[in-house]
GROMACS .gro file of C-alpha atoms in nm:
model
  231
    1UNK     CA    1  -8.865   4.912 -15.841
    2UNK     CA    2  -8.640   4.628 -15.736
    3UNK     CA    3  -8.323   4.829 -15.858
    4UNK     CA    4  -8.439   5.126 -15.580
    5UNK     CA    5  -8.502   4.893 -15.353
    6UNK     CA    6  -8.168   4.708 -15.394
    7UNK     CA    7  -7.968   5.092 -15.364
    8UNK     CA    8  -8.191   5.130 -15.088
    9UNK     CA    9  -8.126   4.804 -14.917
   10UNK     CA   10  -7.723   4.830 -14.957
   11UNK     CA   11  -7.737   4.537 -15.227
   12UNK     CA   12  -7.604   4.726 -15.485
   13UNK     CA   13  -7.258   4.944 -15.513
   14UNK     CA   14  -7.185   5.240 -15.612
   15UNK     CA   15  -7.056   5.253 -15.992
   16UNK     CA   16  -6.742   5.420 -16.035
   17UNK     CA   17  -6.416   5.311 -16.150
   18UNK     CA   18  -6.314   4.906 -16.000
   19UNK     CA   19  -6.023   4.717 -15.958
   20UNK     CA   20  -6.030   4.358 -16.242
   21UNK     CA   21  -5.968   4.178 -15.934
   22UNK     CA   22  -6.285   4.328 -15.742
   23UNK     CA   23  -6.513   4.140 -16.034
   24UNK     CA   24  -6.292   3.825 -16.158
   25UNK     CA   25  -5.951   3.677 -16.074
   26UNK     CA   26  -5.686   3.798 -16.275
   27UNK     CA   27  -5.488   3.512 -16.222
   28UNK     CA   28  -5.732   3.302 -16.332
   29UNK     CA   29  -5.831   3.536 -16.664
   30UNK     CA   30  -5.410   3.521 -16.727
   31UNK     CA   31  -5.462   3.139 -16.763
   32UNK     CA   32  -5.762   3.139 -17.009
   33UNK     CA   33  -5.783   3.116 -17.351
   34UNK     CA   34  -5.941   3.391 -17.551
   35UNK     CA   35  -6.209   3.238 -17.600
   36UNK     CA   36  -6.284   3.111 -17.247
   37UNK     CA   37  -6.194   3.511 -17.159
   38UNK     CA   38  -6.441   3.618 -17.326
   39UNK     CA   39  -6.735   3.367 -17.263
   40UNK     CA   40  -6.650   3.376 -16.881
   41UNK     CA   41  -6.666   3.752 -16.897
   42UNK     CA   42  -7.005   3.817 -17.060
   43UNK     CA   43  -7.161   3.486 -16.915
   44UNK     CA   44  -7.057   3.638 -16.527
   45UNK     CA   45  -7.252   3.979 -16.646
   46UNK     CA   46  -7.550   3.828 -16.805
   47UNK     CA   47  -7.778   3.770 -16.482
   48UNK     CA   48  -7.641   4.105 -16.310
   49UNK     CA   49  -7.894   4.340 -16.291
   50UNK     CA   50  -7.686   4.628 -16.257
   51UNK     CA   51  -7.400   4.521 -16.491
   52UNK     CA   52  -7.326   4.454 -16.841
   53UNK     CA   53  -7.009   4.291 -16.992
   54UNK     CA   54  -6.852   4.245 -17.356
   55UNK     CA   55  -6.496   4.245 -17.469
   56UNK     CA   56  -6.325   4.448 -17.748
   57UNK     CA   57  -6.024   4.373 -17.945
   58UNK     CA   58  -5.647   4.536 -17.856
   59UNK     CA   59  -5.655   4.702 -18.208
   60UNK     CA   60  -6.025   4.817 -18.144
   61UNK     CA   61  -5.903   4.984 -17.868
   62UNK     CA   62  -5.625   5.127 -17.942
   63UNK     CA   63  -5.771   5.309 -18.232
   64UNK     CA   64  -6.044   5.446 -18.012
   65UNK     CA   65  -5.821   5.572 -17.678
   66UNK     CA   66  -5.655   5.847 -17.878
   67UNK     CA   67  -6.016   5.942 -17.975
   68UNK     CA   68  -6.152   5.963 -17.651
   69UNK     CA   69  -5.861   6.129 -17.519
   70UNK     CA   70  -5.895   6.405 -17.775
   71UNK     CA   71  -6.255   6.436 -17.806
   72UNK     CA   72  -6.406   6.315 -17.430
   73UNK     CA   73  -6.770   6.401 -17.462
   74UNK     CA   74  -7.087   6.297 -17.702
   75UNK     CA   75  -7.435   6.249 -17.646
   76UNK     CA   76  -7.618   5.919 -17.689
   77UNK     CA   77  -8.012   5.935 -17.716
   78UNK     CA   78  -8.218   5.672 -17.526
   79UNK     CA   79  -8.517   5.573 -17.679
   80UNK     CA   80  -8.774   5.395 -17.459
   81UNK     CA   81  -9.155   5.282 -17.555
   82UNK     CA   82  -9.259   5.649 -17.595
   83UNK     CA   83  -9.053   5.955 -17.637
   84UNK     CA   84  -8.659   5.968 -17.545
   85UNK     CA   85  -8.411   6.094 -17.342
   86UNK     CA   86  -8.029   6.219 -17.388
   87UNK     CA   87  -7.754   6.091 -17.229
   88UNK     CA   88  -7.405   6.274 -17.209
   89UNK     CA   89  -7.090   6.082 -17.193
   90UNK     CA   90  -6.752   6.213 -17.080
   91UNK     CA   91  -6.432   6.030 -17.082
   92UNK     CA   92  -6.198   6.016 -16.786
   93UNK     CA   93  -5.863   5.866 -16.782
   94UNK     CA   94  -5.665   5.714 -16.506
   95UNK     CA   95  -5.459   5.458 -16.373
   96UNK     CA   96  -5.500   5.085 -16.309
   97UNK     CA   97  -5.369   4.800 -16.080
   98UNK     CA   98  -5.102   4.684 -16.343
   99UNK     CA   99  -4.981   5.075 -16.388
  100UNK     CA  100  -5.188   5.078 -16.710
  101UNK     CA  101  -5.463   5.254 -16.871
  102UNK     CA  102  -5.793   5.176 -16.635
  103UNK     CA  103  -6.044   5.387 -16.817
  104UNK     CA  104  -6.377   5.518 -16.707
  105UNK     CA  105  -6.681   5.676 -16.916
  106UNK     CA  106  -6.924   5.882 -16.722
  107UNK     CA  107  -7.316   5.903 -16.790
  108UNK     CA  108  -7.527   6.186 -16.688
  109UNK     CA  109  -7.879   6.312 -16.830
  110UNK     CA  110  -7.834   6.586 -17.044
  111UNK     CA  111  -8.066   6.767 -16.810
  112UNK     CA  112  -7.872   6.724 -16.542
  113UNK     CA  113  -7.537   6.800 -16.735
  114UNK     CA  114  -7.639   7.109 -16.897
  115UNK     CA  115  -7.673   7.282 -16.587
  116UNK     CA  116  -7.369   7.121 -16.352
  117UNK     CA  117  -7.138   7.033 -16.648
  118UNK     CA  118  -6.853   6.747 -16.487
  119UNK     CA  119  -7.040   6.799 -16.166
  120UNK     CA  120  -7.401   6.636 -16.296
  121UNK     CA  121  -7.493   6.312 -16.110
  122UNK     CA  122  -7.344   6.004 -16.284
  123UNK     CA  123  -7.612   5.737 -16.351
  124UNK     CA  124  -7.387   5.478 -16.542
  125UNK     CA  125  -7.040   5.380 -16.589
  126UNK     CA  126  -6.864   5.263 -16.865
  127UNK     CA  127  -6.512   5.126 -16.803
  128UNK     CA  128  -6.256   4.979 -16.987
  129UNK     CA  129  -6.017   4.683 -16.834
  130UNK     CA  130  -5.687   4.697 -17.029
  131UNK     CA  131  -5.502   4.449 -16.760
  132UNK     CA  132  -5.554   4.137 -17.087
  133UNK     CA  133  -5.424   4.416 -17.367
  134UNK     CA  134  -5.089   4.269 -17.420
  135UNK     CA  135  -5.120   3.936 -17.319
  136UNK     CA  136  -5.414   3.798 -17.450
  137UNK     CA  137  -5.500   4.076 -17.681
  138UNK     CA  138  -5.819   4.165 -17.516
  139UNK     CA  139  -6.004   4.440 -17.326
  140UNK     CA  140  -6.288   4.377 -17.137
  141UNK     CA  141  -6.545   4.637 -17.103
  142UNK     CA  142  -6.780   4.707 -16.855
  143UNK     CA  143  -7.109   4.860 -16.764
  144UNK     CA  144  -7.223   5.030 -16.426
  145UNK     CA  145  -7.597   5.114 -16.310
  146UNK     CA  146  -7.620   5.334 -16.039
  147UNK     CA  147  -7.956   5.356 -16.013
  148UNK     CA  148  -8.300   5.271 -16.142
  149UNK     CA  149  -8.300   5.606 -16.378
  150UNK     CA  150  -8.099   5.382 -16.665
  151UNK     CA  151  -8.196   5.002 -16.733
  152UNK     CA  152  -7.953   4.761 -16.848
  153UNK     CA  153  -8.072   4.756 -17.246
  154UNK     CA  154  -8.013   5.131 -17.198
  155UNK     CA  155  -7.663   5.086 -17.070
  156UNK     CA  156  -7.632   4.776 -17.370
  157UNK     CA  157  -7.739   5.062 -17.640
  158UNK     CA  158  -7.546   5.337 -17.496
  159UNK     CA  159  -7.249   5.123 -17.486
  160UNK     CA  160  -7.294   4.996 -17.862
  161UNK     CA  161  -7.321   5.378 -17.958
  162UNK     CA  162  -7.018   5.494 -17.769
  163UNK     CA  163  -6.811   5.199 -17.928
  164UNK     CA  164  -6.916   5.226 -18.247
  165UNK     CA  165  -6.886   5.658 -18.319
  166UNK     CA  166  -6.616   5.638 -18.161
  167UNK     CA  167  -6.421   5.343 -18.362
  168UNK     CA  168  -6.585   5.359 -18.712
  169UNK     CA  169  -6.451   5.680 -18.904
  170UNK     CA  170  -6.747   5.800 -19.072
  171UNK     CA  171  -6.946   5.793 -18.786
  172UNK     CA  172  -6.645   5.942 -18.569
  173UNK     CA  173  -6.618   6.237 -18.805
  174UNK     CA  174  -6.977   6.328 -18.569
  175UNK     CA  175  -6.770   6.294 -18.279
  176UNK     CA  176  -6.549   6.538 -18.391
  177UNK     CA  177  -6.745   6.769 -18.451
  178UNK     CA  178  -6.985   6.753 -18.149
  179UNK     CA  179  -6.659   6.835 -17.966
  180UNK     CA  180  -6.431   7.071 -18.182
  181UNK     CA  181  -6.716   7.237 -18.370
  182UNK     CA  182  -7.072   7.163 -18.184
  183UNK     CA  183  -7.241   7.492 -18.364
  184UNK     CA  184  -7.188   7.270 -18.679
  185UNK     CA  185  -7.307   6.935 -18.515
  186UNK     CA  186  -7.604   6.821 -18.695
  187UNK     CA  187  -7.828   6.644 -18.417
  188UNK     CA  188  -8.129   6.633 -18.652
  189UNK     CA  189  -7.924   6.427 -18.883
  190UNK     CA  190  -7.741   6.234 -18.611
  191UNK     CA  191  -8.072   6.179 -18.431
  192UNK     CA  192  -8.267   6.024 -18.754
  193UNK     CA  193  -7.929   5.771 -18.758
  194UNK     CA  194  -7.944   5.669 -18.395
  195UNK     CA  195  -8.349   5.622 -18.437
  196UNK     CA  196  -8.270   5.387 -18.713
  197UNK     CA  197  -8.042   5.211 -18.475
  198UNK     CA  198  -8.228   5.201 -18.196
  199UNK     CA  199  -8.517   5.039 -18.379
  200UNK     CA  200  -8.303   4.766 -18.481
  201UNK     CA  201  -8.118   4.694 -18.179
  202UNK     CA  202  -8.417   4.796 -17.901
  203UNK     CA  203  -8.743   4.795 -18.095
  204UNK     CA  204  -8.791   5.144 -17.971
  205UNK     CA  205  -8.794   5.510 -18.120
  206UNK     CA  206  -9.067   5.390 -18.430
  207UNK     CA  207  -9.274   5.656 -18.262
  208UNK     CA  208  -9.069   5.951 -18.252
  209UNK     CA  209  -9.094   6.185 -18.500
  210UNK     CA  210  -8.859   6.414 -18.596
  211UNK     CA  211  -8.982   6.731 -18.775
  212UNK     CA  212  -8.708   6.994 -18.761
  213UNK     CA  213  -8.440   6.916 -19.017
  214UNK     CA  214  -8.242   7.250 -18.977
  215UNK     CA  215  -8.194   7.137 -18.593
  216UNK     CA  216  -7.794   7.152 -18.502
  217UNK     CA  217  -7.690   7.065 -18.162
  218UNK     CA  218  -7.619   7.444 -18.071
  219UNK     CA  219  -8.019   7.501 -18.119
  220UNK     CA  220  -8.133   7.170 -18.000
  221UNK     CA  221  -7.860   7.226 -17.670
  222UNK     CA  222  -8.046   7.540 -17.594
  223UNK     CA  223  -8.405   7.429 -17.653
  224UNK     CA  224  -8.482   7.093 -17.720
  225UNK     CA  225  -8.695   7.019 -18.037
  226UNK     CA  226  -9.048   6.922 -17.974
  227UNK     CA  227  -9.097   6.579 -17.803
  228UNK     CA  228  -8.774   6.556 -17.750
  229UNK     CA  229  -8.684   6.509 -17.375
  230UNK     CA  230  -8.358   6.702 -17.242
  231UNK     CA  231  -8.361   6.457 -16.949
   0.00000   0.00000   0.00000
């Protein structure tokens, strides 16, 4: 309610892709430790509503560009108290202050995204700050609400998905083939590893059941398996 009211209101702004200098100082962040970089970073994010903040390492990141660049969509799914809800992600690259990579993740219901594709209303952001890559050998990584449709431990989770498939290689081999080969993708299998997740990191999903272990994404993208939300 307060989020709504806050979009409503003007108090919040619209996610999308930001200058470092629009949140913190780069000058200042150039003069920091590490350390202080990253404690300054996730400290300024913690009381934000609408925000969350961590930082990833150079090599961490540099293994997972190519990745996203190459395979630029997944689906995360967002567990609340009862039943769940899928989120698509899809990677966009551009340009930031310094000339380097200022990348952005987009994060629409699946819902939504089935029927607009690239055109389905963006609810979160995801975007990675690379201006600290060479110098301090950070990159600071940020989440967006746009609205009240997402909260901020469902922007924490989808984050911790996204880095995690897309930076570990067994669970990247998923990635893969959610994007080169989705007949093959195996959400039923996927889905029982993100539950097991989710109930660790959330303390949601226990009650989800999931029945229908011949489910691959091509069936479950067409009709969603029972008690399973497409929203």
């Amino acid at each position: 309610m307060f989020i709504r009211n806050a979009v409503r209101l003007g108090m919040i702004k619209n996610a999308g892709r930001k200058g470092l200098d629009q949140i913190l100082k780069l000058e200042l962040l150039e003069k920091a430790s590490p350390a202080a970089i990253m404690n300054l970073w996730t400290t300024h994010h913690q009381l934000l509503m609408q925000y969350w903040g961590r930082v990833i390492s150079a090599e961490a990141y540099d293994a997972m560009h190519p990745r996203l660049q190459e395979n630029p969509y997944f689906v995360v799914p967002v567990f609340r108290d009862k039943g769940l809800f899928n989120v698509v992600t899809n990677f966009q690259s551009g340009r930031g202050s310094d000339g380097g990579q200022d990348d952005l993740v987009l994060c629409s219901p699946l819902g939504e995204w089935q029927q607009l594709q690239d055109a389905a209303t963006v609810h979160m952001t995801i975007q990675f700050f690379t201006e600290l890559k060479k110098s301090k050998g950070l990159v600071l990584v940020r989440c967006e609400l746009k609205d009240n449709h997402m909260t901020k431990q469902d922007s924490m989770f989808v984050t911790h998905m996204l880095l995690k498939y897309y930076t570990m290689p067994q669970n990247f081999r998923m990635v893969e083939t959610f994007n080169k080969d989705p007949a093959q993708f195996n959400y039923h299998q996927y889905l029982k590893m993100i539950k097991d997740e989710a109930a660790v990191e959330t303390g949601k999903g226990t009650d989800v059941e999931i029945v229908d272990e011949k489910k691959t994404w091509k069936s479950a993208y067409n009709a969603p398996a029972p008690g399973i939300s497409g929203i």
